[in-house]
Short mmCIF file of C-alpha atoms in Angstrom, two decimals:
data_model
loop_
_atom_site.label_atom_id
_atom_site.label_comp_id
_atom_site.label_asym_id
_atom_site.label_seq_id
_atom_site.Cartn_x
_atom_site.Cartn_y
_atom_site.Cartn_z
CA MET A 4 84.62 118.76 95.59
CA ASP A 5 82.18 116.05 94.57
CA HIS A 6 80.04 114.75 97.48
CA LEU A 7 81.34 111.17 96.98
CA PHE A 8 84.96 112.36 97.07
CA GLN A 9 84.24 114.37 100.20
CA GLU A 10 82.79 111.30 101.95
CA GLN A 11 85.78 109.19 100.89
CA ALA A 12 88.20 111.89 102.08
CA GLN A 13 86.49 111.98 105.48
CA GLU A 14 86.56 108.18 105.72
CA LEU A 15 90.28 108.11 104.86
CA LEU A 16 90.99 110.80 107.43
CA LYS A 17 89.21 108.73 110.08
CA ILE A 18 91.07 105.56 109.06
CA PHE A 19 94.47 107.32 109.02
CA SER A 20 93.80 108.68 112.50
CA GLN A 21 92.80 105.25 113.83
CA PHE A 22 95.73 103.60 112.02
CA LYS A 23 98.20 105.98 113.63
CA ARG A 24 96.77 105.37 117.11
CA SER A 25 96.55 101.60 116.84
CA SER A 26 99.65 100.71 114.82
CA GLY A 27 101.79 100.01 117.84
CA GLN A 28 103.45 103.19 119.09
CA GLN A 29 103.67 101.85 122.64
CA PRO A 30 107.19 100.37 122.26
CA PHE A 31 108.50 103.85 121.46
CA SER A 32 106.79 105.55 124.38
CA LYS A 33 108.29 102.99 126.79
CA LEU A 34 111.69 104.36 125.81
CA GLY A 35 110.56 107.96 125.88
CA ILE A 36 111.13 108.44 122.16
CA LYS A 37 108.87 109.29 119.26
CA PRO A 38 108.47 107.01 116.22
CA SER A 39 110.38 109.55 114.10
CA GLU A 40 113.28 109.38 116.56
CA PHE A 41 113.26 105.59 116.33
CA TYR A 42 113.60 105.80 112.55
CA LEU A 43 116.43 108.32 112.88
CA LEU A 44 118.29 105.99 115.26
CA HIS A 45 117.64 103.01 113.02
CA LEU A 46 119.07 104.95 110.08
CA LEU A 47 122.21 105.85 112.04
CA ILE A 48 122.72 102.25 113.11
CA GLU A 49 121.89 100.40 109.90
CA HIS A 50 122.28 102.68 106.92
CA GLY A 51 125.12 105.10 107.46
CA ASP A 52 128.18 104.65 105.23
CA ASP A 53 130.21 104.02 108.37
CA PRO A 54 128.02 103.94 111.49
CA SER A 55 131.08 104.39 113.73
CA LEU A 56 131.78 107.75 112.09
CA GLY A 57 128.21 109.02 112.06
CA MET A 58 126.15 110.98 109.55
CA ARG A 59 125.62 114.64 108.69
CA VAL A 60 122.28 116.25 109.54
CA THR A 61 121.67 117.02 105.84
CA GLU A 62 122.22 113.37 104.92
CA ILE A 63 119.79 112.24 107.63
CA SER A 64 117.28 114.82 106.44
CA GLU A 65 117.47 113.61 102.84
CA LYS A 66 117.18 109.93 103.71
CA LEU A 67 114.23 110.41 106.11
CA GLY A 68 112.49 113.05 104.02
CA ILE A 69 112.21 115.56 106.85
CA THR A 70 113.58 119.07 107.21
CA PRO A 71 117.05 119.66 108.70
CA SER A 72 115.40 121.64 111.53
CA GLY A 73 113.17 118.63 112.26
CA VAL A 74 116.24 116.40 112.35
CA THR A 75 118.02 118.82 114.69
CA HIS A 76 115.01 118.85 117.04
CA SER A 77 115.04 115.03 117.19
CA ILE A 78 118.81 114.97 117.65
CA ASN A 79 118.59 117.36 120.61
CA SER A 80 116.01 115.13 122.29
CA LEU A 81 117.93 111.92 121.58
CA GLU A 82 121.22 113.42 122.76
CA LYS A 83 119.61 114.53 126.02
CA ASN A 84 118.52 110.91 126.62
CA GLY A 85 121.95 109.47 125.80
CA PHE A 86 120.88 107.77 122.56
CA ILE A 87 123.16 109.71 120.21
CA GLU A 88 126.33 111.77 120.34
CA ARG A 89 127.70 114.57 118.20
CA LEU A 90 131.28 114.67 117.01
CA ALA A 91 133.40 116.69 114.62
CA ASP A 92 133.99 115.28 111.14
CA PRO A 93 137.66 114.20 111.05
CA LYS A 94 137.91 115.50 107.44
CA ASP A 95 136.39 118.92 108.22
CA ARG A 96 136.08 119.93 111.88
CA ARG A 97 133.44 122.55 111.01
CA ILE A 98 131.00 119.75 110.17
CA VAL A 99 129.14 117.98 112.96
CA LEU A 100 128.38 114.29 112.63
CA VAL A 101 125.80 112.35 114.62
CA ARG A 102 126.11 108.72 115.64
CA ALA A 103 124.20 106.27 117.79
CA THR A 104 125.57 105.33 121.19
CA GLU A 105 126.11 101.74 122.26
CA LYS A 106 123.15 102.17 124.61
CA SER A 107 120.81 102.90 121.71
CA LYS A 108 122.19 100.23 119.35
CA LYS A 109 121.07 97.32 121.50
CA ILE A 110 117.66 98.83 122.24
CA ILE A 111 116.93 99.81 118.63
CA LYS A 112 117.90 96.42 117.21
CA GLN A 113 115.47 94.75 119.63
CA LEU A 114 112.72 97.26 118.89
CA TYR A 115 113.24 96.89 115.15
CA ALA A 116 112.91 93.11 115.42
CA GLU A 117 109.64 93.61 117.34
CA ARG A 118 108.35 96.02 114.65
CA VAL A 119 109.20 93.54 111.89
CA GLN A 120 107.36 90.80 113.78
CA PHE A 121 104.35 93.13 114.21
CA ILE A 122 104.23 93.89 110.47
CA GLU A 123 104.70 90.20 109.61
CA GLY A 124 101.53 89.61 111.63
CA LEU A 125 99.74 92.18 109.47
CA VAL A 126 100.99 90.50 106.28
CA THR A 127 99.78 87.13 107.55
CA PHE A 128 96.41 88.64 108.49
CA LEU A 129 95.96 90.28 105.07
CA GLY A 130 97.29 87.39 103.01
CA GLU A 131 99.59 87.61 100.00
CA SER A 132 97.23 89.26 97.52
CA ASP A 133 95.85 91.91 99.89
CA SER A 134 99.35 92.59 101.25
CA LYS A 135 100.64 93.33 97.75
CA GLU A 136 97.64 95.57 97.08
CA PHE A 137 98.10 97.33 100.43
CA ILE A 138 101.78 97.97 99.63
CA ARG A 139 100.89 99.27 96.17
CA LEU A 140 98.21 101.64 97.46
CA PHE A 141 100.21 102.79 100.48
CA SER A 142 103.22 103.50 98.24
CA LYS A 143 101.04 105.46 95.85
CA ALA A 144 99.57 107.47 98.75
CA LEU A 145 103.08 108.13 100.07
CA ASP A 146 104.12 109.46 96.65
CA TYR A 147 101.15 111.83 96.76
CA PHE A 148 102.05 113.03 100.28
CA LYS A 149 105.67 113.67 99.24
CA GLU A 150 104.61 115.63 96.17
CA SER A 151 102.05 117.63 98.17
CA ARG A 152 104.74 118.58 100.68
CA LYS A 153 106.84 120.14 97.91
CA LYS A 154 104.06 122.55 96.94
#
């Protein structure tokens, strides 16, 4: 690897590490959940075809881009804390569906509003032009990470 690329890679690694630590994970830890569990709950509440029925693990996995075993691990933790419940699919009782509990719905909606406000602050700080460039570059980096994961 070229020396310049190596320096840039090290700088990006440092920035990613600092970004992860300082991008506001405290709201999640107050609830005893991980950021990935928050996004799983948010998906169940906002994006399921019928949130009252729940979603299949495979559907959650596809939408979040994580493995089914990773989803199951998060579900076990969330179920233990009373944030989700499992139920049989009324169309096929062999299939297990997962849905958010009423307890989690109120908490997640509030947390999501706080996260949006936090990111709006970032957009204001960066300004319109830099925000668009940040989105473009972050999206491009995300595409790279997704492709790298497939290999």
